[in-house]
PDB file of C-alpha atoms and ligand atoms in Angstrom:
ATOM      1  CA  MET O 114       0.000   0.000   0.000  1.00 81.00           C
ATOM      2  CA  GLY O 115       1.072   3.539  -0.665  1.00 89.00           C
ATOM      3  CA  SER O 116      -0.124   6.975  -1.667  1.00 94.00           C
ATOM      4  CA  VAL O 117      -0.741   7.274  -5.411  1.00 96.00           C
ATOM      5  CA  LEU O 118      -1.418  10.448  -7.386  1.00 97.00           C
ATOM      6  CA  ILE O 119      -3.386   9.925 -10.610  1.00 96.00           C
ATOM      7  CA  VAL O 120      -3.059  12.763 -13.124  1.00 96.00           C
ATOM      8  CA  ASP O 121      -5.536  12.875 -16.002  1.00 95.00           C
ATOM      9  CA  ASP O 122      -7.552  15.679 -17.572  1.00 93.00           C
ATOM     10  CA  ILE O 123     -10.447  13.298 -18.211  1.00 93.00           C
ATOM     11  CA  ALA O 124     -12.096  12.613 -14.867  1.00 92.00           C
ATOM     12  CA  GLY O 125     -13.569   9.312 -16.122  1.00 92.00           C
ATOM     13  CA  ASN O 126     -10.085   7.951 -16.879  1.00 91.00           C
ATOM     14  CA  ALA O 127      -8.826   8.921 -13.435  1.00 92.00           C
ATOM     15  CA  ARG O 128     -11.826   7.189 -11.829  1.00 93.00           C
ATOM     16  CA  LEU O 129     -11.164   4.057 -13.890  1.00 92.00           C
ATOM     17  CA  VAL O 130      -7.523   3.856 -12.742  1.00 92.00           C
ATOM     18  CA  GLU O 131      -8.670   4.519  -9.170  1.00 93.00           C
ATOM     19  CA  SER O 132     -11.136   1.633  -9.355  1.00 93.00           C
ATOM     20  CA  LEU O 133      -8.470  -0.689 -10.782  1.00 91.00           C
ATOM     21  CA  LEU O 134      -6.100   0.142  -7.904  1.00 91.00           C
ATOM     22  CA  ALA O 135      -8.803   0.123  -5.236  1.00 83.00           C
ATOM     23  CA  PRO O 136      -8.446  -3.579  -4.269  1.00 85.00           C
ATOM     24  CA  ASP O 137      -4.898  -2.957  -3.051  1.00 90.00           C
ATOM     25  CA  GLY O 138      -6.012  -0.250  -0.612  1.00 90.00           C
ATOM     26  CA  HIS O 139      -3.754   2.568  -1.841  1.00 93.00           C
ATOM     27  CA  ALA O 140      -4.514   6.122  -0.757  1.00 93.00           C
ATOM     28  CA  VAL O 141      -5.402   7.698  -4.115  1.00 95.00           C
ATOM     29  CA  ARG O 142      -5.560  11.401  -5.025  1.00 95.00           C
ATOM     30  CA  THR O 143      -6.282  12.859  -8.444  1.00 95.00           C
ATOM     31  CA  ALA O 144      -5.181  15.963 -10.355  1.00 95.00           C
ATOM     32  CA  GLY O 145      -6.758  17.355 -13.535  1.00 94.00           C
ATOM     33  CA  ASP O 146      -3.568  18.545 -15.245  1.00 92.00           C
ATOM     34  CA  GLY O 147       0.204  18.805 -14.901  1.00 93.00           C
ATOM     35  CA  ALA O 148       0.134  22.133 -13.094  1.00 93.00           C
ATOM     36  CA  GLU O 149      -2.281  20.865 -10.429  1.00 95.00           C
ATOM     37  CA  ALA O 150      -0.174  17.690 -10.123  1.00 96.00           C
ATOM     38  CA  LEU O 151       2.956  19.760  -9.395  1.00 96.00           C
ATOM     39  CA  ARG O 152       1.090  21.711  -6.722  1.00 96.00           C
ATOM     40  CA  LEU O 153      -0.154  18.527  -5.035  1.00 96.00           C
ATOM     41  CA  VAL O 154       3.251  16.828  -5.255  1.00 96.00           C
ATOM     42  CA  HIS O 155       4.883  19.744  -3.446  1.00 94.00           C
ATOM     43  CA  ALA O 156       2.117  20.076  -0.868  1.00 94.00           C
ATOM     44  CA  GLU O 157       2.199  16.375   0.061  1.00 93.00           C
ATOM     45  CA  PRO O 158       4.553  14.153  -1.930  1.00 93.00           C
ATOM     46  CA  PRO O 159       2.941  10.848  -2.980  1.00 96.00           C
ATOM     47  CA  ASP O 160       4.770   7.504  -3.176  1.00 94.00           C
ATOM     48  CA  LEU O 161       3.948   7.102  -6.873  1.00 96.00           C
ATOM     49  CA  ILE O 162       2.541   9.176  -9.721  1.00 97.00           C
ATOM     50  CA  LEU O 163       0.494   7.756 -12.603  1.00 96.00           C
ATOM     51  CA  MET O 164       0.380  10.489 -15.213  1.00 95.00           C
ATOM     52  CA  ASP O 165      -1.395  10.840 -18.526  1.00 93.00           C
ATOM     53  CA  VAL O 166       0.846  12.425 -21.165  1.00 91.00           C
ATOM     54  CA  MET O 167      -1.761  14.214 -23.297  1.00 88.00           C
ATOM     55  CA  MET O 168      -3.078  17.055 -21.167  1.00 89.00           C
ATOM     56  CA  PRO O 169      -3.754  20.753 -21.742  1.00 85.00           C
ATOM     57  CA  HIS O 170      -1.449  23.461 -20.282  1.00 85.00           C
ATOM     58  CA  VAL O 171       1.377  21.469 -18.651  1.00 89.00           C
ATOM     59  CA  ASP O 172       1.468  18.001 -20.296  1.00 92.00           C
ATOM     60  CA  GLY O 173       2.719  14.757 -18.724  1.00 94.00           C
ATOM     61  CA  PHE O 174       6.236  15.044 -20.150  1.00 94.00           C
ATOM     62  CA  GLU O 175       6.731  18.560 -18.812  1.00 95.00           C
ATOM     63  CA  ALA O 176       5.290  17.737 -15.384  1.00 96.00           C
ATOM     64  CA  CYS O 177       7.463  14.597 -15.173  1.00 96.00           C
ATOM     65  CA  GLN O 178      10.551  16.585 -16.070  1.00 96.00           C
ATOM     66  CA  ALA O 179       9.774  19.202 -13.397  1.00 96.00           C
ATOM     67  CA  ILE O 180       9.322  16.478 -10.748  1.00 96.00           C
ATOM     68  CA  LYS O 181      12.583  14.771 -11.711  1.00 93.00           C
ATOM     69  CA  ARG O 182      14.557  18.033 -11.717  1.00 91.00           C
ATOM     70  CA  ASP O 183      13.551  18.920  -8.181  1.00 88.00           C
ATOM     71  CA  PRO O 184      15.838  17.244  -5.580  1.00 75.00           C
ATOM     72  CA  GLN O 185      12.899  17.090  -3.150  1.00 82.00           C
ATOM     73  CA  THR O 186      10.681  15.080  -5.513  1.00 90.00           C
ATOM     74  CA  ARG O 187      13.048  13.303  -7.897  1.00 86.00           C
ATOM     75  CA  LEU O 188      12.860   9.970  -6.046  1.00 84.00           C
ATOM     76  CA  ILE O 189       9.097   9.675  -6.537  1.00 92.00           C
ATOM     77  CA  PRO O 190       8.463   7.114  -9.308  1.00 92.00           C
ATOM     78  CA  VAL O 191       6.537   8.535 -12.263  1.00 94.00           C
ATOM     79  CA  VAL O 192       4.624   6.187 -14.567  1.00 93.00           C
ATOM     80  CA  LEU O 193       3.519   7.775 -17.817  1.00 92.00           C
ATOM     81  CA  VAL O 194       0.164   6.605 -19.108  1.00 89.00           C
ATOM     82  CA  THR O 195      -0.152   6.800 -22.844  1.00 83.00           C
ATOM     83  CA  ALA O 196      -2.330   5.678 -25.706  1.00 76.00           C
ATOM     84  CA  LEU O 197       0.532   6.339 -28.041  1.00 60.00           C
ATOM     85  CA  ASP O 198       2.441   3.220 -28.891  1.00 69.00           C
ATOM     86  CA  ASP O 199       5.216   4.989 -30.687  1.00 69.00           C
ATOM     87  CA  THR O 200       8.907   4.995 -30.010  1.00 77.00           C
ATOM     88  CA  ALA O 201       9.183   8.785 -30.137  1.00 79.00           C
ATOM     89  CA  SER O 202       6.822   9.188 -27.136  1.00 81.00           C
ATOM     90  CA  ARG O 203       8.732   6.591 -25.149  1.00 82.00           C
ATOM     91  CA  ILE O 204      12.021   8.311 -25.869  1.00 85.00           C
ATOM     92  CA  ARG O 205      10.516  11.635 -24.849  1.00 89.00           C
ATOM     93  CA  GLY O 206       9.234  10.021 -21.655  1.00 89.00           C
ATOM     94  CA  ILE O 207      12.600   8.470 -20.847  1.00 87.00           C
ATOM     95  CA  GLU O 208      14.296  11.799 -21.444  1.00 89.00           C
ATOM     96  CA  ALA O 209      11.793  13.422 -19.089  1.00 92.00           C
ATOM     97  CA  GLY O 210      12.916  10.899 -16.435  1.00 91.00           C
ATOM     98  CA  ALA O 211       9.854   8.593 -16.402  1.00 91.00           C
ATOM     99  CA  ASP O 212      10.371   5.384 -14.426  1.00 88.00           C
ATOM    100  CA  ASP O 213       7.866   3.259 -16.337  1.00 85.00           C
ATOM    101  CA  PHE O 214       5.086   3.352 -18.935  1.00 86.00           C
ATOM    102  CA  VAL O 215       1.620   1.851 -19.124  1.00 88.00           C
ATOM    103  CA  GLN O 216      -0.619   1.885 -22.150  1.00 85.00           C
ATOM    104  CA  LYS O 217      -4.319   2.435 -22.558  1.00 84.00           C
ATOM    105  CA  PRO O 218      -6.542   0.510 -22.626  1.00 84.00           C
ATOM    106  CA  PHE O 219      -5.473  -0.676 -19.197  1.00 84.00           C
ATOM    107  CA  ASN O 220      -4.808  -4.265 -18.277  1.00 86.00           C
ATOM    108  CA  GLY O 221      -5.972  -4.188 -14.637  1.00 88.00           C
ATOM    109  CA  PRO O 222      -3.814  -6.955 -13.135  1.00 88.00           C
ATOM    110  CA  GLU O 223      -0.724  -5.690 -14.971  1.00 87.00           C
ATOM    111  CA  LEU O 224      -1.287  -2.123 -13.787  1.00 90.00           C
ATOM    112  CA  ARG O 225      -1.713  -3.288 -10.190  1.00 91.00           C
ATOM    113  CA  ALA O 226       1.440  -5.411 -10.376  1.00 88.00           C
ATOM    114  CA  ARG O 227       3.500  -2.506 -11.787  1.00 87.00           C
ATOM    115  CA  VAL O 228       2.235  -0.157  -9.105  1.00 92.00           C
ATOM    116  CA  ARG O 229       2.991  -2.668  -6.337  1.00 89.00           C
ATOM    117  CA  SER O 230       6.482  -3.248  -7.671  1.00 86.00           C
ATOM    118  CA  LEU O 231       7.307   0.464  -7.981  1.00 88.00           C
ATOM    119  CA  LEU O 232       5.969   1.147  -4.500  1.00 90.00           C
ATOM    120  CA  ARG O 233       8.211  -1.605  -3.144  1.00 84.00           C
ATOM    121  CA  ILE O 234      11.242  -0.025  -4.810  1.00 80.00           C
ATOM    122  CA  LYS O 235      10.153   3.369  -3.493  1.00 83.00           C
ATOM    123  CA  ARG O 236      10.155   2.035   0.052  1.00 79.00           C
ATOM    124  CA  TYR O 237      13.754   0.828  -0.407  1.00 69.00           C
ATOM    125  CA  THR O 238      14.873   4.168  -1.808  1.00 72.00           C
ATOM    126  CA  ASP O 239      13.167   5.898   1.110  1.00 73.00           C
ATOM    127  CA  ASP O 240      15.190   3.765   3.489  1.00 66.00           C
ATOM    128  CA  LEU O 241      18.401   4.157   1.557  1.00 59.00           C
ATOM    129  CA  ASP O 242      18.018   7.857   0.930  1.00 61.00           C
ATOM    130  CA  SER O 243      21.649   8.869   1.191  1.00 64.00           C
ATOM    131  CA  ALA O 244      20.775  12.265   2.581  1.00 65.00           C
ATOM    132  CA  VAL O 245      19.270  10.530   5.615  1.00 71.00           C
ATOM    133  CA  SER O 246      22.556   8.853   6.382  1.00 71.00           C
ATOM    134  CA  VAL O 247      24.259  12.241   6.089  1.00 72.00           C
ATOM    135  CA  ILE O 248      21.890  13.661   8.705  1.00 76.00           C
ATOM    136  CA  VAL O 249      22.400  10.660  10.997  1.00 77.00           C
ATOM    137  CA  SER O 250      26.175  11.149  10.662  1.00 74.00           C
ATOM    138  CA  LEU O 251      25.669  14.787  11.541  1.00 76.00           C
ATOM    139  CA  ALA O 252      23.749  13.776  14.671  1.00 79.00           C
ATOM    140  CA  LEU O 253      26.558  11.428  15.694  1.00 77.00           C
ATOM    141  CA  THR O 254      29.127  14.167  15.053  1.00 75.00           C
ATOM    142  CA  ILE O 255      27.222  16.439  17.413  1.00 75.00           C
ATOM    143  CA  GLU O 256      27.219  13.700  20.031  1.00 73.00           C
ATOM    144  CA  ALA O 257      30.985  13.407  19.538  1.00 71.00           C
ATOM    145  CA  ARG O 258      31.405  17.169  20.226  1.00 72.00           C
ATOM    146  CA  ASP O 259      30.224  16.470  23.730  1.00 67.00           C
ATOM    147  CA  ARG O 260      32.051  13.293  24.677  1.00 58.00           C
ATOM    148  CA  THR O 261      30.218  12.891  27.965  1.00 58.00           C
ATOM    149  CA  THR O 262      27.004  12.021  26.127  1.00 63.00           C
ATOM    150  CA  ASP O 263      28.767   9.104  24.425  1.00 70.00           C
ATOM    151  CA  GLY O 264      26.245   6.454  23.396  1.00 82.00           C
ATOM    152  CA  HIS O 265      23.261   8.660  24.331  1.00 84.00           C
ATOM    153  CA  CYS O 266      21.724   8.450  20.833  1.00 86.00           C
ATOM    154  CA  GLN O 267      22.129   4.679  20.647  1.00 86.00           C
ATOM    155  CA  ARG O 268      20.552   4.186  24.084  1.00 91.00           C
ATOM    156  CA  LEU O 269      17.684   6.544  23.318  1.00 93.00           C
ATOM    157  CA  SER O 270      16.986   4.701  20.101  1.00 93.00           C
ATOM    158  CA  GLN O 271      16.782   1.420  22.026  1.00 93.00           C
ATOM    159  CA  TYR O 272      14.801   2.734  25.013  1.00 95.00           C
ATOM    160  CA  ALA O 273      12.319   4.624  22.859  1.00 97.00           C
ATOM    161  CA  SER O 274      11.623   1.870  20.342  1.00 96.00           C
ATOM    162  CA  ALA O 275      11.273  -0.696  23.154  1.00 97.00           C
ATOM    163  CA  LEU O 276       8.808   1.585  24.965  1.00 97.00           C
ATOM    164  CA  GLY O 277       6.916   2.188  21.713  1.00 97.00           C
ATOM    165  CA  ARG O 278       6.608  -1.564  21.201  1.00 97.00           C
ATOM    166  CA  LYS O 279       5.422  -2.076  24.787  1.00 97.00           C
ATOM    167  CA  LEU O 280       2.778   0.613  24.231  1.00 97.00           C
ATOM    168  CA  GLY O 281       1.534  -1.227  21.144  1.00 97.00           C
ATOM    169  CA  LEU O 282       2.472   1.508  18.638  1.00 97.00           C
ATOM    170  CA  ASP O 283       2.566   0.562  14.952  1.00 95.00           C
ATOM    171  CA  GLU O 284       5.752  -0.290  13.088  1.00 90.00           C
ATOM    172  CA  ASP O 285       5.994   3.162  11.469  1.00 91.00           C
ATOM    173  CA  ASP O 286       5.981   4.842  14.886  1.00 96.00           C
ATOM    174  CA  ILE O 287       8.481   2.340  16.281  1.00 95.00           C
ATOM    175  CA  GLY O 288      10.741   3.007  13.286  1.00 91.00           C
ATOM    176  CA  ALA O 289      10.387   6.749  13.877  1.00 94.00           C
ATOM    177  CA  LEU O 290      11.373   6.267  17.539  1.00 96.00           C
ATOM    178  CA  ALA O 291      14.414   4.188  16.552  1.00 92.00           C
ATOM    179  CA  ARG O 292      15.562   6.910  14.137  1.00 90.00           C
ATOM    180  CA  GLY O 293      14.447   9.688  16.448  1.00 94.00           C
ATOM    181  CA  GLY O 294      16.880   8.428  19.097  1.00 92.00           C
ATOM    182  CA  PHE O 295      19.698   9.416  16.775  1.00 89.00           C
ATOM    183  CA  LEU O 296      18.118  12.514  15.314  1.00 91.00           C
ATOM    184  CA  HIS O 297      16.197  14.195  18.155  1.00 94.00           C
ATOM    185  CA  ASP O 298      19.023  16.644  18.932  1.00 92.00           C
ATOM    186  CA  VAL O 299      20.437  17.036  15.408  1.00 89.00           C
ATOM    187  CA  GLY O 300      19.553  20.737  15.578  1.00 91.00           C
ATOM    188  CA  LYS O 301      22.337  21.204  18.160  1.00 90.00           C
ATOM    189  CA  VAL O 302      24.576  21.553  15.108  1.00 85.00           C
ATOM    190  CA  GLY O 303      23.378  25.164  15.113  1.00 85.00           C
ATOM    191  CA  ILE O 304      24.197  25.805  18.803  1.00 88.00           C
ATOM    192  CA  PRO O 305      27.632  27.318  19.609  1.00 87.00           C
ATOM    193  CA  ASP O 306      30.058  25.242  21.707  1.00 84.00           C
ATOM    194  CA  ALA O 307      30.138  28.021  24.330  1.00 88.00           C
ATOM    195  CA  VAL O 308      26.480  27.235  25.083  1.00 89.00           C
ATOM    196  CA  LEU O 309      26.315  23.526  24.222  1.00 86.00           C
ATOM    197  CA  LEU O 310      29.386  22.577  26.265  1.00 83.00           C
ATOM    198  CA  LYS O 311      29.032  25.133  29.068  1.00 85.00           C
ATOM    199  CA  ARG O 312      29.733  23.845  32.542  1.00 82.00           C
ATOM    200  CA  GLY O 313      27.200  25.228  34.971  1.00 83.00           C
ATOM    201  CA  ALA O 314      23.733  26.684  34.465  1.00 87.00           C
ATOM    202  CA  LEU O 315      22.839  28.530  31.280  1.00 90.00           C
ATOM    203  CA  GLU O 316      21.972  32.244  31.404  1.00 93.00           C
ATOM    204  CA  PRO O 317      18.388  33.012  30.275  1.00 94.00           C
ATOM    205  CA  ASP O 318      19.528  34.220  26.845  1.00 94.00           C
ATOM    206  CA  GLU O 319      21.724  31.146  26.440  1.00 94.00           C
ATOM    207  CA  PHE O 320      18.776  28.906  27.303  1.00 95.00           C
ATOM    208  CA  GLU O 321      16.656  30.684  24.693  1.00 94.00           C
ATOM    209  CA  LEU O 322      19.364  29.885  22.158  1.00 93.00           C
ATOM    210  CA  MET O 323      19.553  26.260  23.317  1.00 94.00           C
ATOM    211  CA  LYS O 324      15.780  25.869  22.833  1.00 96.00           C
ATOM    212  CA  GLN O 325      16.289  26.606  19.156  1.00 95.00           C
ATOM    213  CA  HIS O 326      17.845  23.147  18.615  1.00 94.00           C
ATOM    214  CA  THR O 327      14.314  21.755  18.235  1.00 96.00           C
ATOM    215  CA  VAL O 328      13.364  24.201  15.500  1.00 95.00           C
ATOM    216  CA  ILE O 329      16.710  23.939  13.693  1.00 92.00           C
ATOM    217  CA  GLY O 330      16.509  20.124  13.750  1.00 92.00           C
ATOM    218  CA  ASP O 331      12.951  20.158  12.446  1.00 94.00           C
ATOM    219  CA  ARG O 332      14.040  22.390   9.575  1.00 90.00           C
ATOM    220  CA  LEU O 333      16.980  20.113   8.763  1.00 86.00           C
ATOM    221  CA  CYS O 334      14.793  17.001   8.657  1.00 87.00           C
ATOM    222  CA  GLY O 335      12.068  18.875   6.792  1.00 84.00           C
ATOM    223  CA  THR O 336      14.036  18.694   3.563  1.00 72.00           C
ATOM    224  CA  LEU O 337      13.683  14.903   3.469  1.00 78.00           C
ATOM    225  CA  ARG O 338      10.418  13.148   2.924  1.00 76.00           C
ATOM    226  CA  SER O 339      11.719   9.920   4.436  1.00 77.00           C
ATOM    227  CA  LEU O 340      12.246  11.747   7.744  1.00 86.00           C
ATOM    228  CA  ARG O 341       8.728  13.124   7.945  1.00 89.00           C
ATOM    229  CA  ARG O 342       7.710  10.698  10.696  1.00 93.00           C
ATOM    230  CA  VAL O 343      10.704  11.685  12.808  1.00 95.00           C
ATOM    231  CA  ARG O 344      10.023  15.417  12.625  1.00 96.00           C
ATOM    232  CA  PRO O 345       7.404  15.494  15.439  1.00 97.00           C
ATOM    233  CA  ILE O 346      10.017  13.920  17.743  1.00 98.00           C
ATOM    234  CA  VAL O 347      12.733  16.364  16.725  1.00 97.00           C
ATOM    235  CA  ARG O 348      10.498  19.395  17.197  1.00 98.00           C
ATOM    236  CA  HIS O 349       8.431  18.409  20.231  1.00 98.00           C
ATOM    237  CA  HIS O 350      10.571  16.233  22.540  1.00 98.00           C
ATOM    238  CA  HIS O 351      10.849  19.123  25.052  1.00 98.00           C
ATOM    239  CA  GLU O 352       7.126  19.944  25.222  1.00 98.00           C
ATOM    240  CA  ARG O 353       5.252  19.403  28.528  1.00 98.00           C
ATOM    241  CA  LEU O 354       1.623  18.415  29.073  1.00 98.00           C
ATOM    242  CA  ASP O 355       0.862  21.667  30.937  1.00 98.00           C
ATOM    243  CA  GLY O 356       2.111  23.785  28.029  1.00 98.00           C
ATOM    244  CA  SER O 357       5.279  24.970  29.803  1.00 98.00           C
ATOM    245  CA  GLY O 358       7.632  23.199  27.384  1.00 98.00           C
ATOM    246  CA  TYR O 359       9.159  24.354  24.112  1.00 97.00           C
ATOM    247  CA  PRO O 360       9.305  25.315  21.259  1.00 97.00           C
ATOM    248  CA  ASP O 361       5.525  25.579  20.708  1.00 98.00           C
ATOM    249  CA  GLY O 362       4.066  25.263  24.225  1.00 98.00           C
ATOM    250  CA  LEU O 363       1.819  22.406  23.103  1.00 98.00           C
ATOM    251  CA  ARG O 364      -0.516  20.903  25.718  1.00 98.00           C
ATOM    252  CA  GLY O 365      -1.823  17.436  26.574  1.00 97.00           C
ATOM    253  CA  ASP O 366      -2.707  15.236  23.639  1.00 96.00           C
ATOM    254  CA  GLY O 367      -1.604  18.042  21.324  1.00 98.00           C
ATOM    255  CA  ILE O 368       1.927  16.755  21.905  1.00 98.00           C
ATOM    256  CA  PRO O 369       2.550  13.847  19.520  1.00 98.00           C
ATOM    257  CA  LEU O 370       2.751  10.592  21.502  1.00 98.00           C
ATOM    258  CA  ILE O 371       6.095   9.595  19.982  1.00 98.00           C
ATOM    259  CA  ALA O 372       7.529  12.967  21.070  1.00 98.00           C
ATOM    260  CA  GLN O 373       6.247  12.335  24.638  1.00 98.00           C
ATOM    261  CA  VAL O 374       7.928   8.920  24.598  1.00 98.00           C
ATOM    262  CA  MET O 375      11.230  10.446  23.470  1.00 98.00           C
ATOM    263  CA  GLY O 376      10.941  13.198  26.089  1.00 98.00           C
ATOM    264  CA  ILE O 377      10.677  10.620  28.890  1.00 98.00           C
ATOM    265  CA  VAL O 378      13.584   8.429  27.792  1.00 97.00           C
ATOM    266  CA  ASP O 379      15.713  11.527  27.060  1.00 96.00           C
ATOM    267  CA  VAL O 380      15.313  12.823  30.628  1.00 96.00           C
ATOM    268  CA  PHE O 381      16.075   9.392  32.080  1.00 96.00           C
ATOM    269  CA  ASP O 382      19.235   8.951  30.034  1.00 94.00           C
ATOM    270  CA  ALA O 383      20.398  12.536  30.633  1.00 91.00           C
ATOM    271  CA  LEU O 384      20.053  12.064  34.406  1.00 92.00           C
ATOM    272  CA  THR O 385      21.738   8.666  34.556  1.00 93.00           C
ATOM    273  CA  THR O 386      24.805   9.751  32.545  1.00 88.00           C
ATOM    274  CA  GLU O 387      27.458  12.378  33.253  1.00 82.00           C
ATOM    275  CA  ARG O 388      27.013  15.770  31.546  1.00 74.00           C
ATOM    276  CA  PRO O 389      29.249  18.865  31.387  1.00 66.00           C
ATOM    277  CA  TYR O 390      27.183  20.387  34.186  1.00 69.00           C
ATOM    278  CA  LYS O 391      26.464  17.381  36.440  1.00 75.00           C
ATOM    279  CA  MET O 392      27.405  13.928  37.658  1.00 82.00           C
ATOM    280  CA  ALA O 393      25.583  10.733  36.675  1.00 86.00           C
ATOM    281  CA  LEU O 394      22.682   9.897  39.032  1.00 91.00           C
ATOM    282  CA  PRO O 395      21.574   6.393  40.062  1.00 93.00           C
ATOM    283  CA  ALA O 396      18.617   5.036  38.028  1.00 95.00           C
ATOM    284  CA  ALA O 397      16.347   5.116  41.116  1.00 96.00           C
ATOM    285  CA  TRP O 398      16.927   8.875  41.483  1.00 95.00           C
ATOM    286  CA  ALA O 399      16.149   9.427  37.800  1.00 96.00           C
ATOM    287  CA  ALA O 400      12.932   7.434  38.286  1.00 97.00           C
ATOM    288  CA  GLU O 401      12.021   9.707  41.210  1.00 97.00           C
ATOM    289  CA  GLU O 402      12.639  12.773  39.059  1.00 96.00           C
ATOM    290  CA  LEU O 403      10.370  11.424  36.296  1.00 97.00           C
ATOM    291  CA  ARG O 404       7.630  10.716  38.872  1.00 98.00           C
ATOM    292  CA  ARG O 405       8.047  14.254  40.199  1.00 98.00           C
ATOM    293  CA  GLU O 406       7.589  15.564  36.660  1.00 98.00           C
ATOM    294  CA  VAL O 407       4.340  13.574  36.440  1.00 98.00           C
ATOM    295  CA  GLY O 408       3.294  15.337  39.660  1.00 98.00           C
ATOM    296  CA  PHE O 409       4.086  18.741  38.115  1.00 97.00           C
ATOM    297  CA  GLY O 410       1.696  17.875  35.280  1.00 97.00           C
ATOM    298  CA  TRP O 411       4.484  17.665  32.710  1.00 98.00           C
ATOM    299  CA  ARG O 412       4.284  13.972  31.718  1.00 98.00           C
ATOM    300  CA  ARG O 413       1.755  11.181  31.433  1.00 98.00           C
ATOM    301  CA  ALA O 414       1.856   8.845  34.442  1.00 98.00           C
ATOM    302  CA  ASP O 415       1.035   5.745  32.390  1.00 98.00           C
ATOM    303  CA  LEU O 416       3.920   6.339  29.967  1.00 98.00           C
ATOM    304  CA  VAL O 417       6.397   7.014  32.759  1.00 98.00           C
ATOM    305  CA  ASP O 418       5.251   3.939  34.715  1.00 97.00           C
ATOM    306  CA  THR O 419       5.517   1.689  31.666  1.00 98.00           C
ATOM    307  CA  PHE O 420       9.020   2.970  30.916  1.00 97.00           C
ATOM    308  CA  LEU O 421      10.215   2.642  34.507  1.00 97.00           C
ATOM    309  CA  GLY O 422       8.831  -0.898  34.549  1.00 96.00           C
ATOM    310  CA  GLN O 423      10.928  -1.658  31.488  1.00 94.00           C
ATOM    311  CA  VAL O 424      14.161  -0.360  33.012  1.00 93.00           C
ATOM    312  CA  GLY O 425      13.424  -2.128  36.307  1.00 90.00           C
ATOM    313  CA  CYS O 426      12.783   0.966  38.469  1.00 84.00           C
TER     314      CYS O 426
HETATM  315 FE1  FE2 Z 627      16.781  17.988  22.904  1.00 74.06          FE
END
């Protein structure tokens, strides 16, 4: 299953393709021409585009070329749908960067099989997106700047995904928590060493600067579609249920659950390891602190209790 954008100027054709793909449960959207398709692709990138070539205004070739030129959308497979069985159209399509072709009239089972296969490849490219590994390396480099947090990202990844599994979250959320462990503080790349590595308490203006790591990290991850599920963790792992957290002062259920999970395991790991400004505390003390934070109305008691049960506190 995946999200599929069908582009055709004849609404009946789009409906036909939609009905052929319906048995596989894809989330289907439609666009009436190339220009609308480009708008939709930028607003919410689909996993696959099925595009008619003969359309008014911006035709399928032009729209395909625009999608393939843009670094943010070039990995989305584009299938050109054509009634033209001539070599010239195919060559034009290949030059425009099309990943595959299907011909009208449609052969239903063949169309479904092609779509399934391209979506499978898309999932691999999402996972292998080289830019993601660059960002993960960046996150590990930041961890290396502050040697006392050694292994923090790895532990967070393990704690958070284990807690997510215990809470019965779906595989996408668990994957986001595993990645989020590495990426939650990637925005610290934009924080000067004088603040990041300061021994002792931060001045108010320094703390304001430090808070920006959530926004900077969100912006960094925002360039990559394959990191979209991690972004809520990166941006909101310092929010508190009573609205006193940052950067957006979200409250209660307005804070994404996976960000709440990361917030809990982050505090636990920060307290139980040595930092520039403090010694490592015993796990039991960290558990007490988390329970105190529940009492302040900052964290959900059930999440904290489940986590503490997992780490034997
Ligand atoms: Fe953080």
